[in-house]
Amino acid sequence: MPTKKKPQVTAPEPAAAGGARDRRGELLNTAAEVFAEQGYNATTVRKIADHAGMLAGSLYYHFDSKESMLEEILRTFLDELWDGYDTVLGARLGPRETLEALVTESFREIDRHRAAVAIYQKESRQLVAQERFAFLAESQARFEKTWLSTLERGVADRAFRADLDVRLTYRFVRDTVWVAASWYRPGGQHSPEDIARQYLSMVLDGIAVRE
C-alpha cells in the first residue's frame, strides 16, 4: 500500500508576522497620543479605535484592554530609557560628563517617546497605586538614586560646587528636562542633541555674559 504522506505544517510568512508587529506598533503609537491628549481615564477603547480608523472590536484582536495598551507603552519607554542610562553609567565617566550624558539621553527619549513621557508625567502618581503599574514606583526610585548619586559624586570630586543642594538640584533638573515633552515635537528645528547642548550650557555655565 502506498504510504500516506503527512500533511506539511508551514510556519507563518515572515512578512505577515512583521506586518502584524508593525500594525501593533502603530496602534500603540495612536493610543499613546490619545492618552496623552485626552487623559487615561477619559480615553476609551472606542476612542482609540476611532483614531486608528478601525472598529473597537478589531482593536481587541491586538489588545485585551486599554490597561494592557498603557502598560506596554510605559514599559517600552522605561525599558529604552534604562538601556540608555545603563550604557551611560557603564561608561564610568566623570560626574560632569555623566550628568551631560544623562541629560542628552533624556532628551533623546523624549524625541522617541514624547507621548509616553507626557502620559508618565500626568498619570504616574495615580497609576502607581495599582499593582499592575508597580514597576513605575520601582523606576522612580531607581531614577532618583541615579541622579542624586551623580550629583553627590560631583560635589565630592569638586566637579560641582560644595554648597550645592543636591536634592533641590535633582528636582530642578528632573522637572526642567522632562517638561520638554509638553512642547517638543520630533522632526522640528532642533534635534534632541541640540536641545541638550543648550540646556546644559544654561545649567552648567549660566546665561549671563562673563566679565
Coordinates of N, CA and C in Angstrom, one line a residue, residues 4-188:
K4 N 1.0 6.9 3.3 CA 0.2 8.2 3.3 C 1.1 9.3 3.7
K5 N 1.1 10.3 2.9 CA 2.0 11.5 3.3 C 1.4 12.3 4.4
K6 N 2.3 12.7 5.3 CA 1.9 13.5 6.4 C 1.7 14.9 5.9
P7 N 0.6 15.6 6.4 CA 0.4 17.0 6.0 C 1.5 17.9 6.5
Q8 N 1.9 18.7 5.6 CA 3.0 19.7 6.0 C 2.5 20.8 6.7
V9 N 3.2 21.2 7.8 CA 2.8 22.3 8.6 C 3.8 23.5 8.3
T10 N 3.2 24.5 7.8 CA 4.0 25.7 7.3 C 4.0 26.8 8.4
A11 N 5.2 27.4 8.6 CA 5.2 28.5 9.5 C 4.6 29.7 8.9
P12 N 4.1 30.7 9.7 CA 3.6 31.9 9.1 C 4.6 32.6 8.3
E13 N 4.2 33.3 7.3 CA 5.1 34.0 6.4 C 5.7 35.2 7.3
P14 N 7.0 35.3 7.2 CA 7.7 36.4 8.0 C 7.1 37.8 7.7
A15 N 6.8 38.0 6.4 CA 6.2 39.3 6.1 C 4.9 39.6 6.8
A16 N 4.1 38.5 6.9 CA 2.8 38.6 7.6 C 3.0 38.9 9.1
A17 N 3.9 38.2 9.7 CA 4.2 38.4 11.1 C 4.8 39.8 11.3
G18 N 5.7 40.2 10.4 CA 6.2 41.5 10.5 C 5.1 42.6 10.4
G19 N 4.2 42.3 9.5 CA 3.1 43.3 9.3 C 2.2 43.4 10.5
A20 N 2.0 42.3 11.2 CA 1.2 42.3 12.4 C 1.9 43.1 13.5
R21 N 3.3 42.9 13.6 CA 4.0 43.7 14.6 C 4.0 45.2 14.3
D22 N 4.1 45.5 13.0 CA 4.1 46.9 12.6 C 2.7 47.5 12.9
R23 N 1.7 46.8 12.7 CA 0.3 47.3 13.0 C 0.1 47.5 14.5
R24 N 0.7 46.5 15.3 CA 0.6 46.6 16.7 C 1.3 47.9 17.2
G25 N 2.5 48.1 16.6 CA 3.2 49.3 17.0 C 2.5 50.6 16.6
E26 N 1.8 50.6 15.4 CA 1.1 51.8 15.0 C -0.1 52.0 16.0
L27 N -0.7 51.0 16.4 CA -1.9 51.1 17.3 C -1.4 51.7 18.7
L28 N -0.3 51.2 19.1 CA 0.3 51.7 20.4 C 0.6 53.2 20.3
N29 N 1.2 53.6 19.2 CA 1.5 55.0 19.0 C 0.3 55.8 19.0
T30 N -0.8 55.3 18.3 CA -2.0 56.0 18.3 C -2.6 56.1 19.7
A31 N -2.6 55.0 20.4 CA -3.2 55.0 21.8 C -2.4 56.0 22.7
A32 N -1.1 56.0 22.5 CA -0.2 56.9 23.3 C -0.6 58.4 23.1
E33 N -0.8 58.7 21.8 CA -1.2 60.1 21.5 C -2.6 60.5 22.1
V34 N -3.5 59.5 22.1 CA -4.8 59.8 22.6 C -4.8 59.9 24.1
F35 N -4.1 59.0 24.8 CA -3.9 59.0 26.2 C -3.3 60.3 26.7
A36 N -2.2 60.8 25.9 CA -1.5 62.0 26.3 C -2.4 63.2 26.1
E37 N -3.2 63.2 25.1 CA -4.1 64.4 24.8 C -5.3 64.4 25.6
Q38 N -6.0 63.3 25.8 CA -7.3 63.3 26.5 C -7.2 62.8 27.9
G39 N -6.1 62.2 28.3 CA -6.1 61.7 29.7 C -6.5 60.2 29.7
Y40 N -5.9 59.4 30.6 CA -6.1 58.0 30.6 C -7.6 57.6 30.9
N41 N -8.1 58.3 32.0 CA -9.4 57.9 32.4 C -10.5 58.3 31.4
A42 N -10.3 59.4 30.7 CA -11.2 59.9 29.7 C -11.2 59.1 28.4
T43 N -10.1 58.3 28.2 CA -9.9 57.6 26.9 C -10.6 56.2 27.0
T44 N -11.3 55.9 26.0 CA -12.0 54.6 25.9 C -11.3 53.8 24.7
V45 N -11.5 52.5 24.7 CA -11.1 51.7 23.6 C -11.7 52.2 22.3
R46 N -13.0 52.6 22.4 CA -13.6 53.1 21.2 C -12.9 54.3 20.6
K47 N -12.5 55.3 21.5 CA -11.8 56.5 21.1 C -10.5 56.1 20.4
I48 N -9.8 55.2 20.9 CA -8.5 54.8 20.3 C -8.8 54.2 19.0
A49 N -9.8 53.3 18.9 CA -10.2 52.7 17.6 C -10.6 53.7 16.6
D50 N -11.3 54.7 17.0 CA -11.8 55.7 16.1 C -10.6 56.5 15.5
H51 N -9.6 56.8 16.3 CA -8.4 57.5 15.9 C -7.5 56.6 15.0
A52 N -7.7 55.3 15.2 CA -6.9 54.3 14.4 C -7.6 54.0 13.1
G53 N -8.9 54.4 13.0 CA -9.7 54.1 11.8 C -10.1 52.7 11.7
M54 N -10.5 52.1 12.8 CA -11.0 50.7 12.9 C -12.1 50.6 13.9
L55 N -12.8 49.4 13.9 CA -13.8 49.1 14.8 C -13.2 48.8 16.2
A56 N -13.9 49.1 17.3 CA -13.4 48.8 18.6 C -13.2 47.3 18.7
G57 N -14.0 46.5 18.2 CA -13.9 45.0 18.3 C -12.6 44.5 17.6
S58 N -12.2 45.2 16.5 CA -11.0 44.8 15.8 C -9.7 45.1 16.7
L59 N -9.9 46.2 17.5 CA -8.7 46.5 18.4 C -8.5 45.4 19.4
Y60 N -9.5 44.8 19.8 CA -9.4 43.7 20.8 C -8.7 42.5 20.3
Y61 N -8.5 42.4 19.0 CA -7.7 41.3 18.3 C -6.3 41.5 18.7
H62 N -5.8 42.7 19.0 CA -4.4 43.0 19.3 C -4.2 43.2 20.8
F63 N -5.2 43.7 21.5 CA -5.0 44.0 22.9 C -6.3 43.7 23.7
D64 N -6.2 43.2 24.9 CA -7.4 42.8 25.6 C -8.0 43.9 26.4
S65 N -7.3 45.1 26.5 CA -7.9 46.2 27.3 C -7.0 47.4 27.1
K66 N -7.5 48.6 27.5 CA -6.7 49.8 27.4 C -5.6 49.8 28.4
E67 N -5.8 49.0 29.5 CA -4.8 48.9 30.5 C -3.6 48.2 30.0
S68 N -3.8 47.2 29.2 CA -2.7 46.4 28.5 C -1.9 47.4 27.6
M69 N -2.7 48.2 26.9 CA -2.0 49.1 26.0 C -1.1 50.1 26.7
L70 N -1.7 50.7 27.8 CA -1.0 51.7 28.6 C 0.3 51.0 29.2
E71 N 0.1 49.8 29.7 CA 1.3 49.1 30.3 C 2.4 48.9 29.3
E72 N 2.0 48.5 28.1 CA 3.1 48.3 27.1 C 3.7 49.6 26.7
I73 N 3.0 50.6 26.6 CA 3.5 51.9 26.2 C 4.5 52.4 27.2
L74 N 4.2 52.3 28.5 CA 5.1 52.8 29.6 C 6.3 51.9 29.8
R75 N 6.1 50.6 29.7 CA 7.2 49.6 29.8 C 8.2 49.8 28.7
T76 N 7.7 50.0 27.5 CA 8.6 50.2 26.3 C 9.5 51.4 26.5
F77 N 8.8 52.5 26.9 CA 9.5 53.8 27.2 C 10.6 53.6 28.3
L78 N 10.2 53.0 29.4 CA 11.1 52.9 30.5 C 12.2 51.9 30.2
D79 N 11.9 50.8 29.5 CA 13.0 49.9 29.1 C 14.0 50.5 28.3
E80 N 13.6 51.3 27.3 CA 14.6 52.0 26.4 C 15.3 53.1 27.2
L81 N 14.6 53.8 28.1 CA 15.3 54.8 28.9 C 16.4 54.2 29.7
W82 N 16.1 53.0 30.4 CA 17.1 52.4 31.2 C 18.2 51.7 30.4
D83 N 17.9 51.3 29.2 CA 19.0 50.8 28.3 C 20.0 51.9 28.1
G84 N 19.5 53.1 27.8 CA 20.4 54.3 27.5 C 21.1 54.7 28.8
Y85 N 20.4 54.8 29.9 CA 21.0 55.2 31.2 C 22.1 54.2 31.6
D86 N 21.8 52.9 31.5 CA 22.8 51.9 31.9 C 24.1 52.0 31.0
T87 N 23.9 52.3 29.8 CA 25.1 52.5 28.9 C 25.9 53.7 29.4
V88 N 25.3 54.8 29.7 CA 26.0 55.9 30.3 C 26.7 55.6 31.6
L89 N 26.0 54.9 32.5 CA 26.6 54.6 33.8 C 27.7 53.6 33.6
G90 N 27.5 52.7 32.7 CA 28.6 51.7 32.5 C 29.9 52.2 31.9
A91 N 29.8 53.4 31.3 CA 31.0 54.0 30.7 C 31.9 54.6 31.8
R92 N 31.4 54.7 33.0 CA 32.2 55.2 34.1 C 32.9 56.5 33.8
L93 N 32.1 57.5 33.4 CA 32.6 58.8 33.1 C 32.7 59.6 34.4
G94 N 33.4 60.8 34.3 CA 33.4 61.7 35.4 C 32.0 62.2 35.7
P95 N 31.8 62.8 36.9 CA 30.4 63.2 37.3 C 29.8 64.2 36.3
R96 N 30.6 65.2 35.9 CA 30.0 66.2 35.0 C 29.7 65.5 33.6
E97 N 30.6 64.7 33.1 CA 30.3 64.0 31.8 C 29.1 63.1 32.0
T98 N 29.0 62.4 33.1 CA 27.8 61.6 33.4 C 26.5 62.4 33.3
L99 N 26.5 63.5 34.0 CA 25.3 64.4 34.0 C 25.0 64.8 32.6
E100 N 26.0 65.2 31.9 CA 25.7 65.7 30.5 C 25.2 64.5 29.7
A101 N 25.7 63.3 29.8 CA 25.2 62.2 29.0 C 23.8 61.8 29.4
L102 N 23.5 61.9 30.7 CA 22.1 61.5 31.2 C 21.1 62.5 30.7
V103 N 21.5 63.8 30.7 CA 20.6 64.8 30.1 C 20.3 64.6 28.6
T104 N 21.4 64.3 27.9 CA 21.3 64.1 26.5 C 20.4 62.9 26.2
E105 N 20.7 61.8 26.9 CA 19.9 60.6 26.7 C 18.4 60.9 27.1
S106 N 18.1 61.7 28.1 CA 16.7 62.0 28.4 C 16.0 62.7 27.3
F107 N 16.7 63.7 26.7 CA 16.1 64.4 25.5 C 15.9 63.5 24.3
R108 N 16.8 62.5 24.2 CA 16.6 61.5 23.1 C 15.4 60.7 23.3
E109 N 15.1 60.3 24.6 CA 14.0 59.5 24.9 C 12.7 60.3 24.7
I110 N 12.7 61.6 25.0 CA 11.6 62.5 24.7 C 11.3 62.5 23.2
D111 N 12.4 62.5 22.5 CA 12.2 62.5 21.0 C 11.6 61.2 20.5
R112 N 12.0 60.1 21.1 CA 11.4 58.8 20.7 C 10.1 58.5 21.3
H113 N 9.8 59.0 22.5 CA 8.6 58.6 23.2 C 7.9 59.8 23.8
R114 N 7.7 60.8 23.0 CA 7.1 62.1 23.6 C 5.8 61.8 24.3
A115 N 4.9 61.1 23.6 CA 3.6 60.9 24.2 C 3.6 60.1 25.5
A116 N 4.5 59.0 25.5 CA 4.6 58.2 26.7 C 5.2 59.0 27.8
V117 N 6.1 59.9 27.6 CA 6.6 60.8 28.6 C 5.5 61.7 29.2
A118 N 4.7 62.2 28.3 CA 3.6 63.1 28.8 C 2.6 62.3 29.6
I119 N 2.3 61.0 29.2 CA 1.4 60.2 30.0 C 2.1 59.9 31.4
Y120 N 3.3 59.6 31.4 CA 4.0 59.3 32.6 C 3.9 60.4 33.6
Q121 N 4.2 61.6 33.1 CA 4.1 62.8 33.9 C 2.7 63.1 34.5
K122 N 1.7 62.9 33.7 CA 0.3 63.2 34.1 C -0.3 62.1 35.0
E123 N 0.0 60.8 34.7 CA -0.7 59.7 35.2 C 0.0 58.9 36.2
S124 N 1.3 59.0 36.3 CA 2.1 58.0 37.2 C 1.7 58.1 38.6
R125 N 1.4 59.2 39.2 CA 1.0 59.3 40.6 C -0.2 58.5 40.9
Q126 N -1.2 58.5 40.0 CA -2.4 57.8 40.1 C -2.2 56.3 39.8
L127 N -1.4 56.0 38.8 CA -1.2 54.6 38.4 C -0.4 53.7 39.4
V128 N 0.6 54.3 40.1 CA 1.4 53.5 41.0 C 0.6 52.8 42.1
A129 N -0.6 53.3 42.4 CA -1.4 52.7 43.4 C -2.0 51.3 42.9
Q130 N -1.9 51.1 41.6 CA -2.4 49.8 41.1 C -1.2 48.8 40.9
E131 N -1.5 47.6 41.4 CA -0.4 46.6 41.4 C 0.2 46.4 40.0
R132 N -0.7 46.5 39.0 CA -0.2 46.3 37.6 C 0.9 47.3 37.2
F133 N 0.8 48.5 37.8 CA 1.8 49.5 37.4 C 2.8 49.8 38.6
A134 N 3.1 48.8 39.4 CA 4.0 48.9 40.5 C 5.4 49.2 39.9
F135 N 5.7 48.8 38.7 CA 7.0 49.0 38.1 C 7.3 50.5 38.0
L136 N 6.3 51.3 38.0 CA 6.6 52.8 37.8 C 7.2 53.3 39.1
A137 N 6.8 52.8 40.3 CA 7.4 53.3 41.5 C 8.9 52.8 41.6
E138 N 9.1 51.5 41.2 CA 10.4 51.0 41.2 C 11.4 51.8 40.3
S139 N 10.9 52.2 39.1 CA 11.7 53.0 38.2 C 11.9 54.4 38.8
Q140 N 10.9 55.0 39.4 CA 11.1 56.3 40.0 C 12.2 56.3 41.1
A141 N 12.2 55.3 41.9 CA 13.2 55.2 43.0 C 14.6 55.0 42.4
R142 N 14.7 54.2 41.3 CA 16.0 54.0 40.7 C 16.4 55.2 40.0
F143 N 15.5 56.0 39.4 CA 15.8 57.2 38.7 C 16.4 58.2 39.7
E144 N 15.7 58.4 40.8 CA 16.2 59.4 41.8 C 17.6 59.0 42.3
K145 N 17.8 57.7 42.6 CA 19.1 57.3 43.1 C 20.2 57.6 42.1
T146 N 19.9 57.3 40.8 CA 20.9 57.5 39.8 C 21.3 59.0 39.7
W147 N 20.4 59.9 39.7 CA 20.7 61.3 39.6 C 21.3 61.9 40.8
L148 N 20.8 61.5 42.0 CA 21.4 62.0 43.3 C 22.8 61.5 43.4
S149 N 23.1 60.3 43.1 CA 24.4 59.8 43.3 C 25.4 60.5 42.3
T150 N 24.9 60.8 41.1 CA 25.8 61.5 40.2 C 26.1 62.9 40.7
L151 N 25.1 63.6 41.3 CA 25.3 64.9 41.8 C 26.2 64.9 43.0
E152 N 26.0 63.9 43.9 CA 26.8 63.8 45.1 C 28.2 63.5 44.8
R153 N 28.4 62.7 43.8 CA 29.8 62.3 43.3 C 30.5 63.6 42.8
G154 N 29.7 64.4 42.1 CA 30.2 65.6 41.5 C 30.7 66.6 42.6
V155 N 29.9 66.7 43.7 CA 30.3 67.5 44.8 C 31.6 67.0 45.5
A156 N 31.6 65.7 45.7 CA 32.7 65.0 46.4 C 34.0 65.2 45.5
D157 N 33.9 65.1 44.2 CA 35.0 65.2 43.3 C 35.4 66.7 43.0
R158 N 34.6 67.6 43.5 CA 34.8 69.1 43.3 C 34.5 69.4 41.8
A159 N 33.7 68.6 41.2 CA 33.3 69.0 39.8 C 32.1 70.0 39.9
F160 N 31.3 69.9 41.0 CA 30.2 70.8 41.3 C 30.5 71.5 42.6
R161 N 29.8 72.6 42.8 CA 30.1 73.5 43.9 C 29.8 72.7 45.2
A162 N 30.6 73.1 46.3 CA 30.5 72.4 47.6 C 29.2 72.8 48.2
D163 N 28.6 73.9 47.9 CA 27.4 74.4 48.6 C 26.1 73.9 47.8
L164 N 26.3 73.1 46.8 CA 25.2 72.7 46.0 C 24.2 71.8 46.8
D165 N 22.9 72.2 46.8 CA 21.9 71.4 47.4 C 21.5 70.3 46.4
V166 N 22.0 69.1 46.6 CA 21.9 68.1 45.5 C 20.4 67.7 45.3
R167 N 19.6 67.6 46.4 CA 18.2 67.2 46.2 C 17.4 68.3 45.5
L168 N 17.7 69.5 45.8 CA 17.0 70.6 45.1 C 17.4 70.7 43.6
T169 N 18.7 70.5 43.4 CA 19.2 70.5 42.0 C 18.6 69.3 41.2
Y170 N 18.5 68.1 41.9 CA 17.9 67.0 41.2 C 16.5 67.3 40.8
R171 N 15.7 67.9 41.7 CA 14.3 68.2 41.3 C 14.2 69.2 40.2
F172 N 15.1 70.2 40.2 CA 15.1 71.2 39.2 C 15.5 70.6 37.8
V173 N 16.5 69.8 37.8 CA 17.0 69.2 36.5 C 15.9 68.2 36.0
R174 N 15.4 67.4 36.9 CA 14.3 66.4 36.5 C 13.1 67.1 35.9
D175 N 12.6 68.2 36.6 CA 11.4 68.8 36.1 C 11.6 69.6 34.8
T176 N 12.8 70.3 34.8 CA 13.0 71.2 33.6 C 13.4 70.4 32.4
V177 N 13.9 69.2 32.5 CA 14.2 68.3 31.4 C 12.9 67.7 30.8
W178 N 12.2 67.0 31.7 CA 11.1 66.2 31.2 C 9.9 67.0 30.8
V179 N 9.8 68.3 31.3 CA 8.7 69.1 30.9 C 8.7 69.4 29.4
A180 N 9.9 69.2 28.8 CA 10.0 69.4 27.3 C 9.1 68.6 26.5
A181 N 8.6 67.5 27.1 CA 7.6 66.7 26.4 C 6.3 67.4 26.1
S182 N 6.1 68.5 26.8 CA 4.8 69.3 26.6 C 4.9 70.2 25.4
W183 N 6.2 70.5 24.9 CA 6.3 71.4 23.8 C 7.1 70.8 22.7
Y184 N 8.0 69.8 22.9 CA 8.9 69.3 21.9 C 8.1 68.5 20.9
R185 N 8.4 68.7 19.6 CA 7.8 67.9 18.6 C 9.0 67.2 17.7
P186 N 9.0 65.9 17.6 CA 10.0 65.3 16.8 C 10.1 65.8 15.4
G187 N 11.3 65.9 14.8 CA 11.4 66.4 13.5 C 11.3 67.9 13.3
G188 N 11.4 68.6 14.5 CA 11.4 70.1 14.5 C 12.7 70.7 14.1

